[in-house]
Amino acid sequence: MFETLTQRLEQIFTNLRRRGKLTEQDVDAVMREVRLALLEADVHYSVVKDFVSRVRERAVGAEVSQALNPAQQVIKIVHEELIKTLGEPQWLNLTGPKPRALMLVGLQGSGKTTAAAKLARLLRSQGERVLLVAADPYRPAAVKQLQTLGEKVGVPVFYEEKVPPPLLCAKAFDHAQKGGYSVMIMDTAGRSQLDDALMSELKAITEKVPVADILLVVDSMIGQEALHVAQGFRQAVNLTGLIMTKMDGDSRGGAAISIRSVTGVPIKFLGTGEGIDALEVYDPSRLASRILGMGDVIGLIEKAQQAYDEKTAREQAEKMMSGRFTLEDFANQLRQVKKLGPLAQILEMLPGQLGQAAKMVDPKDAERQLKMTEAIINSMTREERLNPDILNASRRRRIARGSGTDVQDVNRLIKQFREAQKLFKTLQKTGGRGMPNLFG
Amino acid sequence: MADLFSKWKEGLEKTRKATFGRIATLFGATQINSDTWDELEAILVQADLGIETTEEIIQALKQRVVQEGLTRTEELQNALREVLISRLDPTPTIDFSSHKPMVILLVGVNGSGKTTTAAKLGWQFSRTGKTVLLAAADTFRAAAVDQLQVWGDRLGLPVIAGQPNADPAAVAFDAIQSAISRKIDIVLVDTAGRLHTRYNLMEELKKIHRVVGKALPGAPHAVWLVLDATTGQNALQQAKAFKEAVHVTGIILSKLDSSARGGMAFAIQQSLGLPILYAGLGEKPEDLQVFNREAFVNGILEKNGQ
């Protein structure tokens, strides 16, 4: 499923290779696929509808940039709008009178207890004095679960048997105040937003305790219902943020869009693993790409756009194809690649199967290789770069010394370069068939 | 039967009120027109059937409209009910007598409701006169063992548990050995929740499956995937991955009493051929019900109060 949007869009990319302004047809062709992608990502039906018509309006007539084709341009706009909808990450409301009371709410099994412990660990590591409150007396052993996790992260857990949650939380707040705690995290029971009795219990807690943050904890695998769940909780209590859990799975997490558009509350954290430290501040651009199901292609496009000098690229392509490609050109290309940023980051941005393949590459290793290659080329004279044939044994030794490598490394590079040259020559003879289009 | 259907109606009441109630008003309009199809698409997608399944169903219905000359939305509603029902296999009856003990493995992602379901299933089986043993093989999640233990105490069911962080496969092995010597009829093995994308955790699950087979050749006799009914499109990937890893034989749809509709059941049935066996319709042990496709589909299409 992960490849689908990228694959479908590639189809469109090949059909649309014009420049100029985006036409209605360009936009519609792409928006059809975007709509499907968003529905497959579990974004709510009505939210998708609004979103698609908003983006369509913005995209028609927009100028197509030099480095992109029309379809890419539409996707870029879609991506920007998604990021805008998702909003900036926000930190907890921790300034003000202590202790700050945080409350976690959500459906059964969404991951509240785990998130509470992860938050406790994070805040404690930042020097806060944290108290956890076990306010779920209903699920068997939920209290024990929080106590075990509290022990693991070194945070005390407040609990009294047979005390209803609102009173329990009030007592806990009192205890936190007297005990000099700076943050108190209340783990509440899972509940359906349709359960009136349990929803009024939440309200009762907020009446007894001055709550600084009410965080809705949502399983990232949730379907269309996310919208109604968020609406229901927002009606009962004053939500201030969202935590998406189980993001280490392969769900696309479209619920984030639905929830953001009905509640407007910011996304504060993502749960990304079973480990107690697997809680991350979210990055809107990456989440947007994930929801679209396309890796961070947009980030790549933008980086390419910044680094890309069309004139030089065309000259180089021509040189390559004519076989007049020299080590000097090779050095230029390396510099362009480097402008894209750290390799590790680039590899992470690759979509689908390419991304899977990239996981097999050790980015540190690749980075080292790249550095070594550059050092070797930089240790050559201009004459040597333009005409590698003159590289005899003594020159090679000098280059190795100059670049801090071995003669074998220099030999390997020259051999690779020769092979590449040969490949380009053959490609030229076959008319360039099979040559991958580097700039889409 | 009356009791069974009323339980379904009660459980699905909220569901219907939340969204499917709208089908009643939609099809209250008399003539089929182009808007009918758009609205039908909206309703099916919002029930988490997924855009692909939704389009298939709409295609099938459009064909019937032409072939049978349907013009009224009321006729379309009946056709829709038939199409939806026909897309779900009738729930197979589970034969508990051919193996002793019969070993059932419960698997699923984190938070889907495995432990609660294990307890409820145990209670139901014991009510039919079977002896049941619960194996708490979730040694990873903090206090998961205690959770099952509390249920066991409440419902009067024996529980075999491992120490925290013990090898879950060993717990399952012990439980089966103990069940054999105590002549227990059914062993329910509750495993730790795991995301289907986590390689090592899925390998661990395969190991549990293998070790269970060593403790009793032929076991496990059933592997049931507990699926949260609120899950969206990811449900299919989950079911696929668990089926590949441990040969899942059926689905339990938990939390169907929430406002969620569990529409992914259709895609799972369609592409993996896995039947839905039980549905969780409430918090109480008796709220876990044998899945009934007519009740499921009828319940969600019925007008309120009928």
XYZ file of C-alpha atoms in Angstrom:
746
model
C 0.000 0.000 0.000
C 2.920 2.256 0.747
C 4.028 2.491 -2.855
C 0.691 3.171 -4.399
C 0.557 6.949 -4.437
C 4.150 7.320 -5.597
C 3.612 4.733 -8.308
C 0.357 6.199 -9.476
C 1.855 9.655 -9.494
C 4.828 8.522 -11.505
C 2.339 7.485 -14.148
C 0.937 10.981 -14.119
C 4.399 12.530 -14.061
C 5.252 10.849 -17.348
C 2.039 12.092 -18.914
C 2.569 15.649 -17.797
C 5.920 16.987 -18.807
C 5.087 20.528 -19.659
C 5.957 23.851 -18.124
C 3.883 26.935 -17.510
C 0.756 27.328 -15.444
C -1.171 24.473 -13.847
C -4.358 23.740 -15.745
C -7.572 22.337 -14.278
C -6.803 19.016 -15.952
C -3.327 18.815 -14.376
C -4.794 19.487 -10.969
C -7.760 17.162 -11.326
C -5.619 14.267 -12.496
C -3.441 14.525 -9.423
C -6.214 15.350 -6.980
C -8.091 12.163 -7.860
C -5.111 10.162 -6.681
C -4.573 12.380 -3.665
C -8.177 11.838 -2.624
C -7.744 8.064 -2.761
C -4.466 8.289 -0.899
C -6.048 10.301 1.892
C -9.014 7.935 2.178
C -6.650 4.978 2.309
C -4.791 6.803 5.064
C -8.041 6.899 7.127
C -8.569 10.637 6.870
C -12.271 11.214 7.460
C -14.453 11.303 4.348
C -15.808 14.795 4.909
C -12.390 16.170 5.845
C -10.943 14.770 2.607
C -13.728 16.417 0.656
C -13.051 19.863 2.124
C -9.327 19.443 1.816
C -9.409 18.415 -1.836
C -11.591 21.324 -2.876
C -9.447 23.791 -0.939
C -6.219 22.582 -2.524
C -7.774 22.444 -5.958
C -8.702 26.086 -5.697
C -5.213 27.070 -4.670
C -3.453 24.948 -7.269
C -5.280 25.883 -10.457
C -3.366 28.650 -12.180
C -0.310 28.361 -9.960
C 3.056 28.797 -11.633
C 5.035 25.610 -12.241
C 8.559 26.021 -10.939
C 11.607 25.316 -13.109
C 12.701 22.173 -11.315
C 9.283 20.497 -11.105
C 6.748 19.130 -13.516
C 3.054 20.019 -13.127
C 2.148 16.898 -11.170
C 4.994 17.440 -8.757
C 3.905 21.016 -8.374
C 0.388 19.944 -7.362
C 1.797 17.443 -4.877
C 3.975 20.140 -3.423
C 0.908 22.291 -2.834
C -0.968 19.318 -1.351
C 1.925 18.655 0.951
C 2.128 22.278 2.073
C -1.585 22.312 2.830
C -1.296 19.074 4.798
C 1.520 20.554 6.854
C -0.563 23.645 7.463
C -3.486 21.484 8.622
C -1.267 19.411 10.878
C 0.242 22.549 12.384
C 3.411 23.159 14.291
C 4.415 20.829 17.106
C 3.773 22.332 20.505
C 5.243 21.742 23.910
C 3.280 21.104 27.090
C 1.813 24.033 29.013
C 4.368 23.882 31.766
C 4.720 27.535 32.701
C 2.624 28.839 35.579
C 1.902 27.864 39.160
C 3.224 24.450 40.185
C 2.340 21.668 40.197
C 1.216 21.501 36.575
C -1.495 18.878 36.181
C -1.604 16.914 32.924
C -4.433 14.529 32.112
C -4.381 11.753 29.502
C -7.727 10.698 28.018
C -8.806 8.383 25.218
C -10.469 5.169 24.080
C -9.660 1.773 25.584
C -6.374 0.384 24.323
C -5.159 3.619 22.762
C -2.015 3.581 24.895
C -2.667 6.052 27.722
C -0.839 4.203 30.482
C 2.279 3.646 28.375
C 2.187 7.255 27.174
C 1.861 8.469 30.784
C 4.997 6.574 31.780
C 6.911 7.783 28.722
C 5.922 11.385 29.456
C 6.936 10.970 33.092
C 10.352 9.712 32.049
C 10.826 12.536 29.541
C 9.858 15.280 32.002
C 11.903 13.767 34.785
C 14.965 13.727 32.525
C 14.385 17.460 32.025
C 14.603 18.064 35.725
C 10.905 18.152 36.611
C 9.685 16.522 39.805
C 6.986 14.247 38.468
C 4.087 12.445 40.147
C 2.007 9.853 38.290
C -1.633 9.362 39.271
C -3.369 6.040 38.662
C -6.929 7.169 37.956
C -8.131 3.997 36.228
C -9.811 1.813 38.869
C -11.864 -0.101 36.273
C -9.549 -2.133 34.058
C -8.138 -5.018 36.079
C -4.495 -4.383 37.011
C -4.317 -1.012 35.247
C -3.055 0.505 38.500
C -0.463 -2.225 38.841
C 0.645 -1.571 35.248
C 1.274 2.106 35.992
C 3.010 1.255 39.263
C 5.357 -1.146 37.488
C 6.129 1.406 34.794
C 6.532 4.158 37.417
C 9.116 2.066 39.192
C 10.924 1.528 35.909
C 11.225 5.240 35.185
C 11.799 6.203 38.815
C 8.606 8.219 39.272
C 6.266 7.706 42.250
C 2.656 6.709 41.571
C -0.221 8.082 43.634
C -3.129 5.724 44.241
C -5.742 5.079 46.909
C -8.064 2.145 46.779
C -11.825 2.590 46.471
C -11.608 6.338 45.905
C -13.531 7.535 42.846
C -11.239 9.137 40.224
C -12.307 12.790 40.682
C -11.648 12.661 44.415
C -8.495 10.616 43.876
C -7.114 13.239 41.498
C -7.954 16.038 43.914
C -6.124 14.207 46.685
C -3.210 13.583 44.367
C -3.030 17.275 43.511
C -2.980 18.135 47.188
C -0.238 15.584 47.721
C 1.731 16.985 44.768
C 1.424 20.511 46.113
C 2.634 19.564 49.576
C 5.323 17.284 48.266
C 6.871 19.945 46.033
C 6.170 18.165 42.762
C 6.330 20.300 39.633
C 4.293 18.090 37.299
C 1.483 15.627 37.935
C 0.329 13.222 35.209
C -3.136 11.660 35.535
C -3.686 8.372 33.710
C -7.441 7.986 33.285
C -9.465 4.920 32.308
C -10.161 4.206 28.653
C -13.681 5.160 27.672
C -15.924 5.548 24.667
C -16.921 9.126 23.963
C -20.529 7.855 23.930
C -20.360 6.693 27.541
C -22.102 9.568 29.316
C -21.312 8.404 32.842
C -17.586 8.106 32.192
C -17.459 11.352 30.236
C -18.996 13.231 33.164
C -16.372 11.630 35.370
C -13.702 13.333 33.242
C -15.544 16.619 33.585
C -15.677 16.125 37.345
C -11.892 15.681 37.481
C -11.344 18.962 35.640
C -13.661 20.682 38.106
C -11.638 19.454 41.077
C -8.136 19.864 39.682
C -6.720 22.860 37.780
C -5.622 20.948 34.697
C -2.912 22.583 32.582
C -3.009 20.090 29.726
C -5.636 17.579 28.630
C -4.078 15.301 26.051
C -6.155 13.035 23.837
C -4.277 9.787 23.245
C -5.153 8.248 19.872
C -4.044 4.985 18.307
C -2.553 5.906 14.913
C -4.304 2.864 13.400
C -7.779 4.256 14.129
C -10.178 4.552 11.206
C -12.882 7.025 10.245
C -14.216 7.087 13.789
C -11.307 9.288 14.919
C -13.358 12.333 13.987
C -16.286 11.466 16.248
C -14.016 10.334 19.057
C -12.206 13.667 19.038
C -15.482 15.579 18.812
C -16.909 13.635 21.726
C -13.940 14.228 23.992
C -13.714 17.873 23.051
C -17.354 18.385 23.982
C -16.740 16.975 27.443
C -13.384 18.502 28.292
C -11.129 21.263 27.054
C -8.556 19.318 25.029
C -5.184 21.037 24.679
C -3.185 18.509 22.707
C -2.933 15.203 20.943
C -0.626 12.200 21.296
C -0.589 9.711 18.407
C 0.551 6.280 19.543
C 1.890 3.140 17.858
C 3.477 5.190 15.091
C 6.153 2.516 14.712
C 3.615 0.412 12.833
C 2.783 0.884 9.162
C -0.483 2.748 9.570
C -0.528 6.013 7.675
C -1.927 8.019 10.581
C -4.497 10.033 8.641
C -6.530 10.351 11.839
C -4.195 13.187 12.789
C -5.670 15.262 9.955
C -9.260 14.488 10.941
C -8.662 15.292 14.588
C -6.737 18.447 13.847
C -9.460 19.760 11.593
C -12.286 19.203 14.095
C -10.531 20.125 17.326
C -7.718 22.411 16.225
C -5.619 21.170 19.129
C -1.909 20.793 18.387
C -0.156 17.452 18.060
C 2.299 17.261 20.934
C 3.926 13.833 20.782
C 4.196 10.624 18.805
C 4.646 7.212 20.446
C 7.159 5.348 18.337
C 7.987 2.087 20.071
C 7.624 -0.231 23.017
C 10.678 1.204 24.780
C 9.963 3.613 27.607
C 11.920 6.347 25.813
C 10.069 5.964 22.507
C 8.199 9.260 22.638
C 9.005 11.826 19.986
C 8.146 15.392 19.222
C 6.439 15.232 15.862
C 7.629 16.698 12.599
C 4.751 18.007 10.427
C 6.562 17.496 7.125
C 7.365 13.866 7.773
C 3.893 13.060 9.064
C 2.346 14.753 6.013
C 4.458 12.597 3.696
C 3.532 9.506 5.629
C -0.158 10.289 5.346
C 0.241 10.804 1.607
C 2.122 7.511 1.528
C 5.147 8.726 -0.352
C 8.212 8.964 1.852
C 9.580 12.461 2.158
C 9.703 12.991 -1.593
C 8.702 16.584 -1.107
C 11.672 17.251 1.122
C 13.828 15.763 -1.589
C 12.165 17.840 -4.269
C 12.725 20.977 -2.238
C 16.333 20.159 -1.551
C 16.907 19.352 -5.199
C 15.294 22.634 -6.115
C 17.669 24.524 -3.844
C 20.781 22.672 -4.921
C 19.873 22.372 -8.556
C 21.477 24.530 -11.159
C 19.684 23.632 -14.348
C 22.305 24.981 -16.734
C 25.192 23.090 -15.173
C 23.113 19.939 -15.004
C 22.276 20.076 -18.682
C 25.880 20.659 -19.644
C 26.935 17.739 -17.548
C 24.304 15.428 -18.956
C 25.491 16.316 -22.445
C 29.103 15.685 -21.516
C 28.226 12.373 -19.964
C 26.373 11.236 -23.012
C 29.161 12.273 -25.354
C 31.757 10.406 -23.340
C 33.679 13.641 -22.692
C 32.940 13.252 -19.008
C 36.006 13.935 -16.856
C 36.957 13.589 -13.225
C 36.504 17.346 -12.967
C 32.809 16.893 -13.812
C 32.613 14.040 -11.384
C 33.922 16.310 -8.610
C 31.249 18.866 -9.545
C 28.552 16.245 -9.231
C 29.793 15.170 -5.867
C 29.558 18.744 -4.689
C 25.936 18.914 -5.876
C 25.051 15.743 -4.025
C 26.642 17.144 -0.908
C 24.513 20.248 -1.188
C 21.468 18.007 -0.694
C 22.528 17.497 2.908
C 23.684 14.608 5.065
C 23.315 11.297 3.238
C 21.627 9.674 6.222
C 18.839 12.216 5.923
C 18.554 11.784 2.164
C 18.318 8.015 2.466
C 15.518 8.357 5.009
C 13.514 10.464 2.618
C 13.356 7.883 -0.120
C 9.895 6.427 -0.692
C 8.684 2.869 -0.961
C 10.953 0.207 -2.337
C 13.826 2.611 -2.788
C 13.501 3.460 0.869
C 13.520 -0.226 1.764
C 16.686 -0.697 -0.273
C 18.247 2.354 1.337
C 17.773 0.778 4.758
C 20.407 -1.770 3.775
C 22.952 1.000 3.237
C 24.886 2.204 6.223
C 24.719 5.985 5.824
C 27.948 6.493 7.782
C 29.761 4.151 5.460
C 28.351 5.855 2.380
C 29.296 9.235 3.792
C 32.860 8.052 4.412
C 33.137 6.730 0.866
C 31.922 9.991 -0.517
C 34.433 11.963 1.539
C 37.287 9.727 0.478
C 36.382 10.028 -3.189
C 36.291 13.783 -2.919
C 39.636 13.892 -1.120
C 41.243 11.798 -3.836
C 39.910 13.954 -6.647
C 40.905 17.123 -4.809
C 44.471 15.841 -4.538
C 44.763 15.643 -8.317
C 46.004 18.480 -10.476
C 43.550 19.993 -12.918
C 45.465 18.399 -15.741
C 45.112 14.966 -14.163
C 41.411 15.441 -13.668
C 40.859 16.380 -17.289
C 43.058 13.595 -18.594
C 43.268 10.639 -16.207
C 45.412 8.743 -18.737
C 48.541 10.496 -17.487
C 48.114 8.991 -13.999
C 51.229 6.830 -13.664
C 52.379 4.999 -10.535
C 54.279 7.914 -9.065
C 51.365 10.326 -9.561
C 49.034 7.815 -7.942
C 51.331 7.503 -4.932
C 51.391 11.278 -4.568
C 47.600 11.479 -4.768
C 47.213 8.749 -2.156
C 49.575 10.588 0.190
C 47.857 13.883 -0.443
C 44.395 12.536 0.267
C 45.386 10.357 3.205
C 44.320 7.170 1.416
C 46.050 4.120 -0.075
C 47.119 3.662 -3.669
C 44.524 0.869 -3.868
C 41.788 3.404 -3.073
C 43.040 5.669 -5.853
C 43.168 2.722 -8.250
C 39.645 1.678 -7.314
C 38.306 5.155 -7.977
C 39.970 5.379 -11.365
C 38.673 1.960 -12.287
C 35.130 2.918 -11.290
C 35.425 6.100 -13.269
C 36.588 4.210 -16.365
C 33.660 1.845 -16.062
C 31.234 4.720 -15.773
C 32.763 6.355 -18.823
C 32.394 3.123 -20.758
C 28.797 2.772 -19.637
C 27.935 6.262 -20.832
C 29.563 5.586 -24.184
C 27.456 2.481 -24.687
C 24.391 4.330 -23.587
C 25.098 6.956 -26.184
C 25.326 4.310 -28.873
C 22.007 2.777 -27.847
C 20.452 6.215 -27.926
C 20.203 6.642 -24.170
C 17.690 3.859 -23.644
C 17.722 2.525 -20.128
C 19.266 5.661 -18.785
C 17.367 6.639 -15.672
C 15.992 10.121 -15.695
C 17.800 11.756 -12.835
C 15.642 14.780 -12.357
C 12.146 13.364 -12.860
C -32.418 -16.346 19.651
C -34.473 -13.365 20.715
C -31.987 -12.771 23.492
C -29.094 -13.007 21.089
C -30.519 -10.515 18.670
C -31.418 -8.047 21.357
C -27.838 -8.132 22.616
C -26.667 -7.298 19.119
C -29.201 -4.550 18.797
C -28.213 -3.090 22.125
C -24.526 -3.236 21.298
C -24.978 -1.723 17.889
C -27.513 0.841 19.009
C -24.837 3.503 19.386
C -23.298 2.551 16.095
C -26.546 3.051 14.299
C -27.287 6.293 16.032
C -23.835 7.567 15.252
C -23.860 7.061 11.515
C -25.818 4.268 9.968
C -28.973 5.887 11.171
C -28.422 8.123 8.217
C -29.040 5.293 5.815
C -32.628 5.368 6.945
C -32.991 9.011 5.982
C -30.964 8.570 2.795
C -33.159 5.769 1.621
C -36.205 7.561 2.903
C -35.890 9.459 -0.377
C -37.761 7.447 -2.933
C -35.955 7.538 -6.280
C -32.402 6.423 -7.030
C -30.349 9.232 -8.582
C -26.695 10.202 -8.885
C -26.670 11.735 -5.409
C -27.746 8.390 -3.986
C -24.472 6.855 -5.105
C -22.341 9.671 -3.719
C -24.084 9.442 -0.382
C -23.812 5.677 -0.350
C -20.081 6.026 -0.959
C -19.800 8.487 1.913
C -21.626 6.155 4.270
C -19.666 3.029 3.404
C -16.306 4.792 3.551
C -17.209 6.299 6.913
C -17.976 2.812 8.186
C -14.320 1.919 7.433
C -15.136 -0.414 4.554
C -12.310 1.203 2.650
C -12.570 2.953 -0.698
C -11.749 -0.185 -2.674
C -14.438 -2.358 -1.106
C -16.864 0.547 -1.243
C -16.343 0.951 -4.975
C -16.785 -2.779 -5.515
C -20.054 -2.760 -3.621
C -21.318 0.267 -5.510
C -20.412 -1.382 -8.821
C -22.258 -4.539 -7.796
C -25.281 -2.509 -6.784
C -25.277 -0.456 -9.975
C -25.306 -3.681 -11.933
C -28.261 -4.961 -9.987
C -30.105 -1.703 -10.450
C -29.778 -2.128 -14.214
C -30.413 -5.852 -14.337
C -33.387 -5.854 -12.010
C -34.693 -2.483 -13.059
C -34.606 -1.029 -9.548
C -35.742 2.562 -9.288
C -36.673 2.971 -5.645
C -34.128 3.541 -2.903
C -36.017 1.101 -0.716
C -35.211 -1.656 -3.196
C -31.628 -0.473 -3.244
C -31.439 -0.754 0.521
C -32.548 -4.380 0.375
C -30.036 -5.073 -2.368
C -27.342 -3.405 -0.287
C -28.193 -5.590 2.684
C -27.973 -8.701 0.517
C -24.671 -7.652 -1.004
C -23.162 -6.896 2.394
C -24.337 -10.176 3.899
C -23.137 -12.164 0.913
C -19.673 -10.711 1.376
C -19.328 -12.297 4.799
C -19.076 -16.063 5.241
C -21.537 -17.583 7.657
C -19.754 -18.000 10.977
C -18.416 -21.550 11.177
C -19.320 -23.522 14.274
C -16.250 -24.351 16.277
C -15.757 -28.012 17.046
C -14.404 -28.292 20.564
C -14.670 -32.064 20.876
C -12.073 -33.258 18.384
C -9.071 -32.231 20.472
C -8.376 -32.462 24.152
C -7.167 -30.068 25.207
C -8.099 -27.780 22.383
C -5.465 -25.037 22.299
C -6.445 -21.581 21.106
C -3.853 -18.859 20.575
C -4.985 -15.239 20.834
C -2.860 -12.735 18.925
C -3.082 -9.095 17.924
C -1.567 -5.637 18.086
C -1.188 -3.683 21.328
C -4.407 -2.524 22.904
C -6.755 -4.555 20.703
C -8.302 -6.304 23.699
C -6.684 -9.743 23.789
C -6.585 -10.175 27.560
C -10.174 -9.082 28.081
C -11.283 -11.295 25.193
C -9.387 -14.278 26.607
C -11.215 -13.890 29.907
C -14.609 -13.497 28.277
C -14.085 -16.490 25.981
C -12.986 -18.565 28.973
C -16.128 -17.653 30.865
C -18.351 -18.504 27.895
C -16.723 -21.852 27.240
C -16.903 -22.785 30.910
C -20.612 -21.982 30.902
C -21.164 -24.654 28.267
C -19.674 -27.214 30.642
C -16.107 -27.194 29.334
C -13.123 -26.916 31.609
C -10.923 -23.987 30.668
C -7.367 -22.953 31.460
C -6.036 -19.466 30.792
C -2.351 -19.125 29.924
C -0.975 -15.647 30.625
C 1.811 -15.592 28.070
C 2.017 -11.808 27.890
C 5.081 -11.495 30.040
C 6.125 -8.229 28.431
C 3.496 -5.612 29.172
C 3.631 -4.442 32.751
C 0.927 -6.147 34.832
C -0.681 -7.973 31.885
C -0.342 -11.205 33.845
C -2.063 -9.610 36.847
C -4.825 -8.401 34.579
C -5.617 -11.929 33.420
C -5.172 -13.233 36.964
C -7.803 -10.786 38.257
C -10.183 -11.931 35.535
C -9.461 -15.559 36.375
C -10.277 -14.955 40.040
C -13.426 -13.054 39.177
C -14.709 -15.713 36.786
C -13.400 -18.735 38.652
C -10.993 -19.861 35.937
C -7.524 -21.288 36.579
C -4.618 -19.202 35.245
C -1.098 -20.381 34.480
C 1.237 -17.408 34.517
C 4.901 -16.743 33.939
C 7.180 -14.354 35.764
C 7.498 -10.900 34.223
C 9.870 -11.057 31.234
C 9.857 -14.860 31.270
C 9.914 -16.646 27.923
C 6.284 -16.562 26.750
C 6.752 -19.778 24.801
C 7.756 -21.530 28.026
C 4.619 -20.261 29.752
C 2.473 -21.618 26.937
C 4.341 -24.932 27.117
C 3.780 -25.224 30.887
C 0.125 -24.323 30.520
C -0.469 -27.059 27.953
C 1.408 -29.644 30.016
C -0.657 -28.735 33.008
C -3.854 -28.842 30.957
C -3.010 -32.324 29.730
C -2.390 -33.658 33.224
C -5.481 -31.925 34.616
C -7.591 -33.145 31.685
C -8.680 -29.641 30.754
C -10.873 -29.216 27.646
C -9.749 -25.827 26.349
C -6.554 -23.803 26.780
C -6.678 -20.121 25.882
C -3.217 -18.646 25.375
C -3.109 -14.841 25.777
C -0.038 -13.445 24.021
C 1.571 -10.023 24.271
C 0.333 -7.341 21.921
C 2.764 -6.645 19.104
C 2.779 -4.483 16.048
C 2.845 -6.674 12.949
C 5.735 -4.639 11.558
C 8.099 -5.561 14.381
C 10.267 -8.322 13.001
C 11.663 -9.696 16.253
C 8.293 -9.692 17.997
C 6.673 -11.564 15.128
C 9.541 -14.083 15.289
C 8.834 -14.483 18.995
C 5.204 -15.186 18.165
C 6.222 -17.812 15.616
C 8.304 -19.420 18.311
C 5.326 -19.546 20.675
C 3.348 -21.172 17.877
C 6.108 -23.760 17.321
C 6.566 -24.531 20.999
C 2.830 -24.984 21.483
C 3.035 -27.576 18.710
C 5.810 -29.346 20.577
C 3.859 -29.427 23.817
C 0.940 -31.008 22.004
C 1.298 -32.214 18.416
C -1.316 -30.570 16.203
C -1.686 -27.567 18.500
C -2.591 -24.756 18.351
C -5.917 -25.891 16.932
C -7.040 -22.344 16.368
C -5.311 -18.976 16.142
C -7.602 -16.013 16.578
C -6.689 -12.447 15.752
C -8.270 -9.931 18.096
C -8.986 -6.822 16.060
C -10.165 -3.511 17.495
C -13.305 -2.533 15.556
C -12.150 1.092 15.565
C -9.156 0.168 13.385
C -9.091 1.671 9.934
C -7.391 0.500 6.750
C -4.407 -0.851 8.660
C -6.564 -3.773 9.850
C -5.981 -5.566 6.565
C -2.202 -5.293 6.864
C -2.421 -6.538 10.430
C -4.506 -9.544 9.476
C -2.237 -10.316 6.543
C 0.947 -10.188 8.622
C -0.440 -12.266 11.477
C -1.889 -14.791 9.056
C 1.478 -15.193 7.362
C 3.315 -15.526 10.673
C 1.052 -17.870 12.639
C -1.733 -19.040 10.306
C -4.594 -17.101 11.838
C -7.860 -19.030 11.428
C -10.413 -16.448 12.479
C -11.074 -12.907 13.626
C -12.577 -11.559 16.817
C -13.922 -8.057 16.385
C -13.526 -6.315 19.731
C -15.072 -3.044 20.949
C -17.903 -3.161 18.419
C -20.108 -1.487 21.032
C -18.127 1.721 20.584
C -19.223 4.087 17.868
C -17.015 2.218 15.395
C -18.536 0.035 12.722
C -15.846 -2.523 12.002
C -16.232 -2.198 8.247
C -12.768 -3.589 7.665
C -14.241 -7.025 8.328
C -15.420 -7.022 4.716
C -11.978 -6.446 3.229
C -10.400 -9.017 5.534
C -13.009 -11.610 4.645
C -12.640 -10.799 0.961
C -8.894 -10.792 0.536
C -7.799 -13.218 3.249
C -10.836 -15.466 3.535
C -10.807 -15.171 7.300
C -14.210 -15.507 8.969
C -15.328 -13.268 11.841
C -16.006 -15.550 14.792
C -16.973 -13.334 17.705
C -17.840 -9.736 18.326
C -17.262 -7.755 21.515
C -20.480 -5.867 22.256
C -19.848 -4.618 25.774
C -17.757 -4.737 28.914
C -19.418 -7.749 30.559
C -18.279 -11.334 29.914
C -21.606 -12.230 28.301
C -21.235 -9.294 25.910
C -18.843 -11.277 23.771
C -21.145 -12.829 21.177
C -20.802 -15.365 18.413
C -20.608 -13.308 15.249
C -23.847 -13.234 13.336
C -23.555 -11.675 9.910
C -27.282 -11.065 9.481
C -27.503 -9.372 12.848
C -24.322 -7.444 12.069
C -25.565 -6.155 8.730
C -29.228 -5.839 9.752
C -28.263 -4.053 12.902
C -26.339 -1.438 11.015
C -28.903 -0.917 8.268
C -32.042 -0.964 10.381
C -33.904 2.200 11.081
C -33.716 3.299 14.660
C -36.310 1.822 16.947
C -37.413 -0.953 14.588
